[in-house]
Amino acid sequence: MDVAMRKHQEATVLVNFASLRSAYDSTMQAMQHPQINTVVIIAEGIPENMTRKIIKLADDRGVNIIGPATVGGIKPGCFKIGNTAGMIDNIIGSKLYRPGSVAYVSRSGGMSNELNNIISKEADGVCEGVAIGGDRYPGTTFIDHLMRYEADPNVKMLVLLGEVGGVEEYHVCRAIKDGRITKPLVAWCIGTCSDMFTSEVQFGHAGSLAGSALEKAAAKNKALAKHGAVVPDSFDTLGAAINKHVSNKFSVSSSDMFTSEVQFGHAGSLAGSALEKAAAKNKALAKHGAVVPDSFDTLGAAINKVYKKLVSEGKIIEKEEVGPPKVPMDYDWARKLGIIRKPAAFVSTICDERGQELSYCGVPITSILEKQMGVGGTISLLWFQRELPDWACKFFELVLIVTADHGPAVSGAHNTMVTARAGKDLISSVVSGLLTIGDRFGGALDRAAADFCAAYDRGQHPQEFVNEKRAKGELIMGIGHRVKSINNPDSRVRELKAYVTSRWPAWPVTRYALDVEAITTRKKPNLILNVDGIVAAAMVDLFRHCQLFSHVKSINNPDSRVRELKAYVTSRWPAWPVTRYALDVEAITTRKKPNLILNVDGIVAAAMVDLFRHCQLFSQEEGNSYISMGSINALFVLGRTIGLVGHYLDQKRLKQPLYRHPWDDITYMSPLN
C-alpha cells in the first residue's frame, strides 16, 4: 500500500475490498497516509469494537468512512463503488450513466438499487447515492451525507431511506428543524412491522435492530413527517408519494405490531426502544417537515410530487434526455444468456470439468468408479474415447505393470537417478529419464506397430520382411534384447503374448510378429519379440478387431515381460494376426542371433495393432490413426513413469550424494595428443 500511495499521490479515496479478516488492518494503514480523505469498507462482519476504533481514528484524521458492510455508492456519470447499481443493463435502465437532481442515502445496499430505479422513473435521476452500510456503527451516518448534499448546488432534492434501529433519523429531524437542511426531503423508514413480533427480531443488518421505541421505523417515519419530510405510508407507496399529497393519516406501522425487539437483517436494524422503531421515526420525520409517504409503495409517488413541484418552481430545469453511451455487454453475462459466443481457442473431447461432476469422455467419474473400470478403463475413455471391452482394458493395465520398471541399469532409470543425485526435483528427474525413451529404449512400439502392420497388410511373408529389413540395413523395431533371448525369454512378453492370443477376437498382427520372431531367433537367440514388439502388435490387433474403431535379451535368455505379454495377447485377444506375424518374424530373426527376439516393444506393438483391429470398436482407419498418433508409445511412457518416480524416491530415501561418473569408465581421447 505504501508503494501505491507513493506512485499515486493524487489519489484521495480508497475502496477497500479486503475480507473481514484484513479489512481493519488495511483501513487503519490507509488512514496513516494524509492524502486519503475517504475510505469505503465493503466487508461485513468486522467486530464492532474494531469498527469503533476505525471511526475514532477517522474522526481524528478527518477521514470519511463509508461502511462497513456496504455495497458502496454511486455518482452517475462519474464513478460507482464496487458492485453498486449492478450490471450495465441495470445502470442503463436506471439512467445512472448521467447525473440527475436527486441525492439519496440509505442503510441497505440492496434497497439503494431499488431507489436508483424509483428515482429514475419518478424524477430526472440520481445525482449521488450512498449506502452507509448495515452495521450497528456505520462510519458515516445519514446526516453526514445529507449535509453534503445540502451543500451541493447540483442536488435539488433529498431522499432518505432509513430502517428500524438506531436514532440517526432523529438527527435529520433536528437538522430540518434547525434549518440546516432546507432542500425538500422525501423519507421513509422501513421495518414498520417490527412491533408485530413478540420477541427481538433483527432485519438483516446489524443496525436494523430497534433497542428502544425511538429506534423503531414507525417512530422515525413519524418524526420525519412531523419535521417536514414527505413520508409515505409504506415502502410500497414510496413512488406514489412523489405524485400524491402526503396523507396525514398513518396506518399502523408494522413494527408496532410486535411486542418485542425486531431486527431487520442488518446488525443495525434492531429497535432497542420505541423511538428506534420505524413507525416512530417516520412520525418524527413527518412532524419536522420531511415528506413521509404512507408506505414504501408510495415512496415513488412522494418523490415524484416533490420533483414536479421543484420543476414548477423553476428550481429544477429539466434537460433534454440523452441516450446512454454504447457500452459493451458484460462478456460472461452475455455468454451465459446465449447472446454471444466466442470461438474456442482449444477443443477438448476427452474430459469435461464444467458441471457438478468431472466426466471422462462423457462418463461421470462416479460411474467410472462404480463400474470399477480401473486404470485400463480410464485409458480407454481418455485416449480412445469409448468404453473398450474388459479384455482390452486389462491389457492396458498389464502393459503398465510389465513396463513400469526394468532395473537401475537401463538408460531411463540411470538418467533419473543421476539427476536426482544432482539435487534436482522429481519432475526434472523423471523428465530426464523420459527423454531417453526412443527406438533403442522403450520407444519402438509405434514403429514396430507400423512395420508389422505394413508387412502384414502387404501379405509379405515374415521371411521376406526380415530379408527386406536386412537388405536395407534397418533394425526390426520390436525385435531384439540386450539381456534376454529365446533361451532366456522375457516373461513380460510371454504373459502379454498369452493374454493377447487367448483374449483377442483376432490377433493377426501379433501372430505375424511372433512369426518374425521365429525367424530372427534362428539367427541370433536374443532377436526375440520384445515388450515393445508384443505390445505394438497386440495394440494393432486391438484397434482392428475390437469392433469399436473403424536389446540384451536373446532367444536363449528370453524376456519374461515379452513372454507374459505374448501369453496374455495370444490367450485373451479375440484375434491377434499381427502378434502372430511378429512372432513369426521372431522365429526368423532368432535363427540368426538368439537375442533377436520379439521384445516388449514388439509384443506390445503387435498386440495393440491386433487390439485396434479385432476388438470391434475401431475401424481400421481409426486404429491406424491412433497408431500414428503415438498412442502405443504412450503405454510405455505411462508405465515407465511409475518406475522413474520410484527411482527418484529411492535416491532421495537413500540420501545419495551428488553423482560424478568415474574417470576409469571414460575413454579420454584428445586429437592433439
mmCIF file of N, CA and C in Angstrom, residues 476-591:
data_model
loop_
_atom_site.group_PDB
_atom_site.id
_atom_site.type_symbol
_atom_site.label_atom_id
_atom_site.label_comp_id
_atom_site.label_asym_id
_atom_site.label_seq_id
_atom_site.Cartn_x
_atom_site.Cartn_y
_atom_site.Cartn_z
ATOM 1 N N ILE A 476 14.817 -54.246 -36.989
ATOM 2 C CA ILE A 476 13.391 -54.566 -36.910
ATOM 3 C C ILE A 476 12.899 -54.082 -35.553
ATOM 4 N N MET A 477 12.099 -53.042 -35.582
ATOM 5 C CA MET A 477 11.580 -52.500 -34.333
ATOM 6 C C MET A 477 10.723 -53.548 -33.622
ATOM 7 N N GLY A 478 10.926 -53.662 -32.303
ATOM 8 C CA GLY A 478 10.188 -54.656 -31.531
ATOM 9 C C GLY A 478 10.875 -56.002 -31.466
ATOM 10 N N ILE A 479 12.016 -56.131 -32.122
ATOM 11 C CA ILE A 479 12.780 -57.377 -32.117
ATOM 12 C C ILE A 479 14.157 -57.106 -31.527
ATOM 13 N N GLY A 480 14.566 -57.958 -30.587
ATOM 14 C CA GLY A 480 15.903 -57.867 -30.033
ATOM 15 C C GLY A 480 15.923 -57.413 -28.591
ATOM 16 N N HIS A 481 16.911 -57.941 -27.850
ATOM 17 C CA HIS A 481 17.057 -57.591 -26.448
ATOM 18 C C HIS A 481 18.511 -57.701 -26.057
ATOM 19 N N ARG A 482 18.939 -56.852 -25.144
ATOM 20 C CA ARG A 482 20.333 -56.844 -24.722
ATOM 21 C C ARG A 482 20.644 -57.967 -23.738
ATOM 22 N N VAL A 483 19.651 -58.436 -23.020
ATOM 23 C CA VAL A 483 19.889 -59.443 -21.985
ATOM 24 C C VAL A 483 19.130 -60.725 -22.263
ATOM 25 N N LYS A 484 17.854 -60.588 -22.582
ATOM 26 C CA LYS A 484 17.016 -61.769 -22.771
ATOM 27 C C LYS A 484 17.236 -62.375 -24.152
ATOM 28 N N SER A 485 16.853 -63.656 -24.267
ATOM 29 C CA SER A 485 16.969 -64.363 -25.549
ATOM 30 C C SER A 485 15.910 -65.436 -25.599
ATOM 31 N N ILE A 486 15.896 -66.168 -26.697
ATOM 32 C CA ILE A 486 14.914 -67.242 -26.832
ATOM 33 C C ILE A 486 15.158 -68.334 -25.804
ATOM 34 N N ASN A 487 16.399 -68.404 -25.321
ATOM 35 C CA ASN A 487 16.733 -69.392 -24.296
ATOM 36 C C ASN A 487 16.489 -68.856 -22.887
ATOM 37 N N ASN A 488 16.379 -67.564 -22.787
ATOM 38 C CA ASN A 488 16.103 -66.909 -21.501
ATOM 39 C C ASN A 488 15.011 -65.883 -21.756
ATOM 40 N N PRO A 489 13.813 -66.368 -22.036
ATOM 41 C CA PRO A 489 12.753 -65.482 -22.540
ATOM 42 C C PRO A 489 12.333 -64.414 -21.536
ATOM 43 N N ASP A 490 11.831 -63.360 -22.096
ATOM 44 C CA ASP A 490 11.303 -62.248 -21.303
ATOM 45 C C ASP A 490 9.894 -62.616 -20.855
ATOM 46 N N SER A 491 9.747 -62.794 -19.564
ATOM 47 C CA SER A 491 8.439 -63.225 -19.047
ATOM 48 C C SER A 491 7.361 -62.186 -19.314
ATOM 49 N N ARG A 492 7.753 -60.948 -19.443
ATOM 50 C CA ARG A 492 6.754 -59.911 -19.726
ATOM 51 C C ARG A 492 6.111 -60.140 -21.086
ATOM 52 N N VAL A 493 6.961 -60.442 -22.071
ATOM 53 C CA VAL A 493 6.444 -60.718 -23.412
ATOM 54 C C VAL A 493 5.610 -61.985 -23.407
ATOM 55 N N ARG A 494 6.062 -62.982 -22.647
ATOM 56 C CA ARG A 494 5.329 -64.245 -22.590
ATOM 57 C C ARG A 494 3.913 -64.024 -22.070
ATOM 58 N N GLU A 495 3.799 -63.236 -21.013
ATOM 59 C CA GLU A 495 2.482 -63.000 -20.433
ATOM 60 C C GLU A 495 1.598 -62.184 -21.372
ATOM 61 N N LEU A 496 2.179 -61.175 -21.984
ATOM 62 C CA LEU A 496 1.397 -60.378 -22.920
ATOM 63 C C LEU A 496 0.943 -61.209 -24.111
ATOM 64 N N LYS A 497 1.851 -62.051 -24.603
ATOM 65 C CA LYS A 497 1.525 -62.908 -25.744
ATOM 66 C C LYS A 497 0.396 -63.866 -25.376
ATOM 67 N N ALA A 498 0.515 -64.457 -24.201
ATOM 68 C CA ALA A 498 -0.515 -65.401 -23.765
ATOM 69 C C ALA A 498 -1.857 -64.703 -23.607
ATOM 70 N N TYR A 499 -1.818 -63.492 -23.101
ATOM 71 C CA TYR A 499 -3.068 -62.766 -22.894
ATOM 72 C C TYR A 499 -3.724 -62.409 -24.220
ATOM 73 N N VAL A 500 -2.931 -61.861 -25.133
ATOM 74 C CA VAL A 500 -3.492 -61.431 -26.420
ATOM 75 C C VAL A 500 -4.041 -62.609 -27.204
ATOM 76 N N THR A 501 -3.263 -63.684 -27.285
ATOM 77 C CA THR A 501 -3.686 -64.830 -28.102
ATOM 78 C C THR A 501 -4.876 -65.558 -27.496
ATOM 79 N N SER A 502 -5.104 -65.361 -26.202
ATOM 80 C CA SER A 502 -6.247 -66.038 -25.578
ATOM 81 C C SER A 502 -7.471 -65.139 -25.462
ATOM 82 N N ARG A 503 -7.282 -63.833 -25.551
ATOM 83 C CA ARG A 503 -8.397 -62.924 -25.320
ATOM 84 C C ARG A 503 -8.795 -62.097 -26.533
ATOM 85 N N TRP A 504 -7.873 -61.857 -27.455
ATOM 86 C CA TRP A 504 -8.195 -61.000 -28.601
ATOM 87 C C TRP A 504 -9.185 -61.717 -29.531
ATOM 88 N N PRO A 505 -10.177 -61.016 -30.042
ATOM 89 C CA PRO A 505 -11.075 -61.647 -31.024
ATOM 90 C C PRO A 505 -10.314 -62.059 -32.282
ATOM 91 N N ALA A 506 -9.265 -61.347 -32.581
ATOM 92 C CA ALA A 506 -8.373 -61.702 -33.694
ATOM 93 C C ALA A 506 -7.043 -61.029 -33.420
ATOM 94 N N TRP A 507 -5.959 -61.729 -33.753
ATOM 95 C CA TRP A 507 -4.642 -61.137 -33.482
ATOM 96 C C TRP A 507 -3.656 -61.464 -34.599
ATOM 97 N N PRO A 508 -4.024 -61.161 -35.837
ATOM 98 C CA PRO A 508 -3.150 -61.498 -36.966
ATOM 99 C C PRO A 508 -1.822 -60.753 -36.945
ATOM 100 N N VAL A 509 -1.818 -59.497 -36.525
ATOM 101 C CA VAL A 509 -0.559 -58.750 -36.491
ATOM 102 C C VAL A 509 0.354 -59.304 -35.405
ATOM 103 N N THR A 510 -0.240 -59.673 -34.279
ATOM 104 C CA THR A 510 0.557 -60.295 -33.218
ATOM 105 C C THR A 510 1.125 -61.627 -33.701
ATOM 106 N N ARG A 511 0.307 -62.394 -34.403
ATOM 107 C CA ARG A 511 0.786 -63.667 -34.954
ATOM 108 C C ARG A 511 1.933 -63.416 -35.935
ATOM 109 N N TYR A 512 1.780 -62.375 -36.722
ATOM 110 C CA TYR A 512 2.827 -62.043 -37.690
ATOM 111 C C TYR A 512 4.125 -61.690 -36.959
ATOM 112 N N ALA A 513 4.005 -60.907 -35.881
ATOM 113 C CA ALA A 513 5.192 -60.538 -35.110
ATOM 114 C C ALA A 513 5.861 -61.764 -34.508
ATOM 115 N N LEU A 514 5.051 -62.721 -34.049
ATOM 116 C CA LEU A 514 5.611 -63.958 -33.491
ATOM 117 C C LEU A 514 6.306 -64.774 -34.577
ATOM 118 N N ASP A 515 5.743 -64.743 -35.774
ATOM 119 C CA ASP A 515 6.394 -65.451 -36.884
ATOM 120 C C ASP A 515 7.736 -64.805 -37.220
ATOM 121 N N VAL A 516 7.774 -63.493 -37.153
ATOM 122 C CA VAL A 516 9.041 -62.796 -37.389
ATOM 123 C C VAL A 516 10.061 -63.196 -36.332
ATOM 124 N N GLU A 517 9.592 -63.275 -35.088
ATOM 125 C CA GLU A 517 10.492 -63.679 -34.003
ATOM 126 C C GLU A 517 11.062 -65.072 -34.254
ATOM 127 N N ALA A 518 10.215 -65.954 -34.739
ATOM 128 C CA ALA A 518 10.686 -67.319 -35.012
ATOM 129 C C ALA A 518 11.819 -67.318 -36.028
ATOM 130 N N ILE A 519 11.770 -66.378 -36.930
ATOM 131 C CA ILE A 519 12.822 -66.278 -37.956
ATOM 132 C C ILE A 519 14.075 -65.625 -37.388
ATOM 133 N N THR A 520 13.898 -64.498 -36.687
ATOM 134 C CA THR A 520 15.066 -63.753 -36.205
ATOM 135 C C THR A 520 15.834 -64.510 -35.138
ATOM 136 N N THR A 521 15.126 -65.280 -34.313
ATOM 137 C CA THR A 521 15.841 -66.012 -33.260
ATOM 138 C C THR A 521 16.657 -67.169 -33.816
ATOM 139 N N ARG A 522 16.366 -67.558 -35.038
ATOM 140 C CA ARG A 522 17.205 -68.602 -35.641
ATOM 141 C C ARG A 522 18.583 -68.049 -35.987
ATOM 142 N N LYS A 523 18.624 -66.750 -36.204
ATOM 143 C CA LYS A 523 19.910 -66.123 -36.498
ATOM 144 C C LYS A 523 20.653 -65.794 -35.210
ATOM 145 N N LYS A 524 19.921 -65.146 -34.305
ATOM 146 C CA LYS A 524 20.501 -64.817 -33.006
ATOM 147 C C LYS A 524 19.433 -65.061 -31.948
ATOM 148 N N PRO A 525 19.770 -65.771 -30.880
ATOM 149 C CA PRO A 525 18.746 -66.089 -29.877
ATOM 150 C C PRO A 525 18.194 -64.872 -29.147
ATOM 151 N N ASN A 526 18.929 -63.749 -29.186
ATOM 152 C CA ASN A 526 18.405 -62.568 -28.489
ATOM 153 C C ASN A 526 17.534 -61.689 -29.373
ATOM 154 N N LEU A 527 17.372 -62.102 -30.638
ATOM 155 C CA LEU A 527 16.486 -61.344 -31.531
ATOM 156 C C LEU A 527 15.038 -61.786 -31.322
ATOM 157 N N ILE A 528 14.629 -61.666 -30.071
ATOM 158 C CA ILE A 528 13.288 -62.100 -29.679
ATOM 159 C C ILE A 528 12.301 -60.943 -29.833
ATOM 160 N N LEU A 529 11.043 -61.301 -29.839
ATOM 161 C CA LEU A 529 9.993 -60.281 -29.807
ATOM 162 C C LEU A 529 10.005 -59.677 -28.411
ATOM 163 N N ASN A 530 10.383 -58.407 -28.324
ATOM 164 C CA ASN A 530 10.481 -57.797 -27.006
ATOM 165 C C ASN A 530 9.146 -57.176 -26.587
ATOM 166 N N VAL A 531 9.175 -56.528 -25.437
ATOM 167 C CA VAL A 531 7.930 -55.949 -24.909
ATOM 168 C C VAL A 531 7.354 -54.918 -25.874
ATOM 169 N N ASP A 532 8.225 -54.076 -26.436
ATOM 170 C CA ASP A 532 7.738 -53.093 -27.410
ATOM 171 C C ASP A 532 7.015 -53.780 -28.559
ATOM 172 N N GLY A 533 7.618 -54.862 -29.036
ATOM 173 C CA GLY A 533 7.049 -55.559 -30.188
ATOM 174 C C GLY A 533 5.722 -56.208 -29.903
ATOM 175 N N ILE A 534 5.628 -56.920 -28.770
ATOM 176 C CA ILE A 534 4.376 -57.632 -28.473
ATOM 177 C C ILE A 534 3.251 -56.644 -28.187
ATOM 178 N N VAL A 535 3.576 -55.546 -27.478
ATOM 179 C CA VAL A 535 2.548 -54.540 -27.192
ATOM 180 C C VAL A 535 2.109 -53.855 -28.482
ATOM 181 N N ALA A 536 3.066 -53.537 -29.337
ATOM 182 C CA ALA A 536 2.731 -52.875 -30.598
ATOM 183 C C ALA A 536 1.816 -53.741 -31.451
ATOM 184 N N ALA A 537 2.184 -55.005 -31.617
ATOM 185 C CA ALA A 537 1.369 -55.904 -32.439
ATOM 186 C C ALA A 537 -0.008 -56.110 -31.825
ATOM 187 N N ALA A 538 -0.040 -56.305 -30.505
ATOM 188 C CA ALA A 538 -1.324 -56.526 -29.831
ATOM 189 C C ALA A 538 -2.226 -55.306 -29.945
ATOM 190 N N MET A 539 -1.647 -54.099 -29.858
ATOM 191 C CA MET A 539 -2.452 -52.893 -29.971
ATOM 192 C C MET A 539 -3.015 -52.730 -31.376
ATOM 193 N N VAL A 540 -2.231 -53.086 -32.377
ATOM 194 C CA VAL A 540 -2.751 -53.035 -33.746
ATOM 195 C C VAL A 540 -3.940 -53.975 -33.884
ATOM 196 N N ASP A 541 -3.785 -55.194 -33.360
ATOM 197 C CA ASP A 541 -4.892 -56.150 -33.422
ATOM 198 C C ASP A 541 -6.095 -55.652 -32.628
ATOM 199 N N LEU A 542 -5.832 -54.987 -31.508
ATOM 200 C CA LEU A 542 -6.934 -54.438 -30.708
ATOM 201 C C LEU A 542 -7.692 -53.391 -31.520
ATOM 202 N N PHE A 543 -6.947 -52.454 -32.109
ATOM 203 C CA PHE A 543 -7.600 -51.406 -32.891
ATOM 204 C C PHE A 543 -8.412 -51.994 -34.047
ATOM 205 N N ARG A 544 -7.881 -53.039 -34.639
ATOM 206 C CA ARG A 544 -8.526 -53.571 -35.837
ATOM 207 C C ARG A 544 -9.671 -54.530 -35.541
ATOM 208 N N HIS A 545 -9.620 -55.212 -34.413
ATOM 209 C CA HIS A 545 -10.550 -56.324 -34.222
ATOM 210 C C HIS A 545 -11.450 -56.217 -32.992
ATOM 211 N N CYS A 546 -11.374 -55.086 -32.256
ATOM 212 C CA CYS A 546 -12.277 -54.982 -31.107
ATOM 213 C C CYS A 546 -13.633 -54.436 -31.522
ATOM 214 N N GLN A 547 -13.745 -54.040 -32.798
ATOM 215 C CA GLN A 547 -15.010 -53.586 -33.381
ATOM 216 C C GLN A 547 -15.536 -52.305 -32.738
ATOM 217 N N LEU A 548 -14.610 -51.531 -32.186
ATOM 218 C CA LEU A 548 -15.003 -50.244 -31.629
ATOM 219 C C LEU A 548 -14.291 -49.100 -32.330
ATOM 220 N N PHE A 549 -13.429 -49.373 -33.321
ATOM 221 C CA PHE A 549 -12.731 -48.349 -34.077
ATOM 222 C C PHE A 549 -12.926 -48.636 -35.569
ATOM 223 N N SER A 550 -13.271 -47.749 -36.221
ATOM 224 C CA SER A 550 -13.127 -48.128 -37.584
ATOM 225 C C SER A 550 -11.749 -48.987 -37.639
ATOM 226 N N HIS A 551 17.327 -54.576 -25.662
ATOM 227 C CA HIS A 551 18.273 -55.287 -26.534
ATOM 228 C C HIS A 551 19.108 -56.440 -25.869
ATOM 229 N N VAL A 552 19.241 -56.665 -24.619
ATOM 230 C CA VAL A 552 20.194 -57.635 -24.054
ATOM 231 C C VAL A 552 19.536 -58.970 -23.835
ATOM 232 N N LYS A 553 18.244 -58.992 -24.254
ATOM 233 C CA LYS A 553 17.567 -60.277 -24.208
ATOM 234 C C LYS A 553 17.928 -61.077 -25.447
ATOM 235 N N SER A 554 17.790 -62.386 -25.371
ATOM 236 C CA SER A 554 18.045 -63.245 -26.540
ATOM 237 C C SER A 554 17.105 -64.418 -26.482
ATOM 238 N N ILE A 555 17.133 -65.206 -27.541
ATOM 239 C CA ILE A 555 16.256 -66.373 -27.598
ATOM 240 C C ILE A 555 16.648 -67.407 -26.557
ATOM 241 N N ASN A 556 17.920 -67.339 -26.106
ATOM 242 C CA ASN A 556 18.390 -68.264 -25.078
ATOM 243 C C ASN A 556 18.123 -67.735 -23.676
ATOM 244 N N ASN A 557 17.847 -66.453 -23.602
ATOM 245 C CA ASN A 557 17.589 -65.802 -22.315
ATOM 246 C C ASN A 557 16.373 -64.915 -22.505
ATOM 247 N N PRO A 558 15.208 -65.514 -22.717
ATOM 248 C CA PRO A 558 14.023 -64.755 -23.138
ATOM 249 C C PRO A 558 13.592 -63.726 -22.107
ATOM 250 N N ASP A 559 13.012 -62.667 -22.635
ATOM 251 C CA ASP A 559 12.490 -61.582 -21.804
ATOM 252 C C ASP A 559 11.146 -62.028 -21.243
ATOM 253 N N SER A 560 11.109 -62.197 -19.927
ATOM 254 C CA SER A 560 9.869 -62.692 -19.314
ATOM 255 C C SER A 560 8.718 -61.719 -19.518
ATOM 256 N N ARG A 561 9.041 -60.441 -19.664
ATOM 257 C CA ARG A 561 7.976 -59.462 -19.903
ATOM 258 C C ARG A 561 7.288 -59.748 -21.231
ATOM 259 N N VAL A 562 8.118 -60.013 -22.237
ATOM 260 C CA VAL A 562 7.561 -60.331 -23.552
ATOM 261 C C VAL A 562 6.776 -61.628 -23.489
ATOM 262 N N ARG A 563 7.312 -62.593 -22.732
ATOM 263 C CA ARG A 563 6.627 -63.879 -22.612
ATOM 264 C C ARG A 563 5.241 -63.694 -22.009
ATOM 265 N N GLU A 564 5.168 -62.876 -20.957
ATOM 266 C CA GLU A 564 3.879 -62.660 -20.302
ATOM 267 C C GLU A 564 2.913 -61.897 -21.205
ATOM 268 N N LEU A 565 3.440 -60.886 -21.871
ATOM 269 C CA LEU A 565 2.588 -60.139 -22.795
ATOM 270 C C LEU A 565 2.108 -61.019 -23.938
ATOM 271 N N LYS A 566 3.028 -61.845 -24.452
ATOM 272 C CA LYS A 566 2.684 -62.739 -25.553
ATOM 273 C C LYS A 566 1.606 -63.727 -25.117
ATOM 274 N N ALA A 567 1.776 -64.285 -23.923
ATOM 275 C CA ALA A 567 0.793 -65.246 -23.419
ATOM 276 C C ALA A 567 -0.564 -64.586 -23.216
ATOM 277 N N TYR A 568 -0.515 -63.365 -22.718
ATOM 278 C CA TYR A 568 -1.774 -62.653 -22.472
ATOM 279 C C TYR A 568 -2.493 -62.368 -23.781
ATOM 280 N N VAL A 569 -1.742 -61.841 -24.746
ATOM 281 C CA VAL A 569 -2.359 -61.480 -26.027
ATOM 282 C C VAL A 569 -2.890 -62.712 -26.746
ATOM 283 N N THR A 570 -2.065 -63.758 -26.814
ATOM 284 C CA THR A 570 -2.471 -64.945 -27.578
ATOM 285 C C THR A 570 -3.585 -65.716 -26.897
ATOM 286 N N SER A 571 -3.741 -65.520 -25.582
ATOM 287 C CA SER A 571 -4.803 -66.247 -24.877
ATOM 288 C C SER A 571 -6.058 -65.416 -24.683
ATOM 289 N N ARG A 572 -5.932 -64.092 -24.807
ATOM 290 C CA ARG A 572 -7.072 -63.247 -24.484
ATOM 291 C C ARG A 572 -7.622 -62.482 -25.680
ATOM 292 N N TRP A 573 -6.803 -62.234 -26.675
ATOM 293 C CA TRP A 573 -7.272 -61.435 -27.820
ATOM 294 C C TRP A 573 -8.279 -62.240 -28.647
ATOM 295 N N PRO A 574 -9.346 -61.624 -29.086
ATOM 296 C CA PRO A 574 -10.271 -62.337 -29.979
ATOM 297 C C PRO A 574 -9.597 -62.713 -31.295
ATOM 298 N N ALA A 575 -8.641 -61.924 -31.713
ATOM 299 C CA ALA A 575 -7.825 -62.240 -32.897
ATOM 300 C C ALA A 575 -6.514 -61.494 -32.737
ATOM 301 N N TRP A 576 -5.424 -62.142 -33.133
ATOM 302 C CA TRP A 576 -4.120 -61.494 -32.960
ATOM 303 C C TRP A 576 -3.187 -61.809 -34.130
ATOM 304 N N PRO A 577 -3.634 -61.530 -35.356
ATOM 305 C CA PRO A 577 -2.805 -61.838 -36.525
ATOM 306 C C PRO A 577 -1.499 -61.052 -36.570
ATOM 307 N N VAL A 578 -1.521 -59.793 -36.149
ATOM 308 C CA VAL A 578 -0.289 -59.005 -36.168
ATOM 309 C C VAL A 578 0.685 -59.527 -35.118
ATOM 310 N N THR A 579 0.149 -59.924 -33.981
ATOM 311 C CA THR A 579 1.007 -60.529 -32.957
ATOM 312 C C THR A 579 1.605 -61.830 -33.476
ATOM 313 N N ARG A 580 0.789 -62.617 -34.151
ATOM 314 C CA ARG A 580 1.295 -63.861 -34.744
ATOM 315 C C ARG A 580 2.387 -63.551 -35.773
ATOM 316 N N TYR A 581 2.156 -62.501 -36.534
ATOM 317 C CA TYR A 581 3.145 -62.109 -37.540
ATOM 318 C C TYR A 581 4.459 -61.715 -36.862
ATOM 319 N N ALA A 582 4.344 -60.948 -35.776
ATOM 320 C CA ALA A 582 5.545 -60.550 -35.041
ATOM 321 C C ALA A 582 6.278 -61.769 -34.491
ATOM 322 N N LEU A 583 5.516 -62.763 -34.031
ATOM 323 C CA LEU A 583 6.134 -63.993 -33.526
ATOM 324 C C LEU A 583 6.815 -64.761 -34.651
ATOM 325 N N ASP A 584 6.219 -64.723 -35.840
ATOM 326 C CA ASP A 584 6.853 -65.372 -36.992
ATOM 327 C C ASP A 584 8.165 -64.682 -37.355
ATOM 328 N N VAL A 585 8.155 -63.359 -37.254
ATOM 329 C CA VAL A 585 9.393 -62.617 -37.517
ATOM 330 C C VAL A 585 10.454 -63.001 -36.494
ATOM 331 N N GLU A 586 10.017 -63.124 -35.239
ATOM 332 C CA GLU A 586 10.956 -63.527 -34.180
ATOM 333 C C GLU A 586 11.563 -64.892 -34.484
ATOM 334 N N ALA A 587 10.740 -65.790 -34.991
ATOM 335 C CA ALA A 587 11.251 -67.128 -35.319
ATOM 336 C C ALA A 587 12.354 -67.056 -36.360
ATOM 337 N N ILE A 588 12.245 -66.093 -37.244
ATOM 338 C CA ILE A 588 13.265 -65.936 -38.289
ATOM 339 C C ILE A 588 14.509 -65.253 -37.731
ATOM 340 N N THR A 589 14.301 -64.149 -36.992
ATOM 341 C CA THR A 589 15.452 -63.374 -36.514
ATOM 342 C C THR A 589 16.280 -64.142 -35.493
ATOM 343 N N THR A 590 15.628 -64.952 -34.674
ATOM 344 C CA THR A 590 16.389 -65.691 -33.668
ATOM 345 C C THR A 590 17.229 -66.802 -34.276
ATOM 346 N N ARG A 591 16.941 -67.160 -35.522
ATOM 347 C CA ARG A 591 17.799 -68.154 -36.173
ATOM 348 C C ARG A 591 19.151 -67.545 -36.504
#
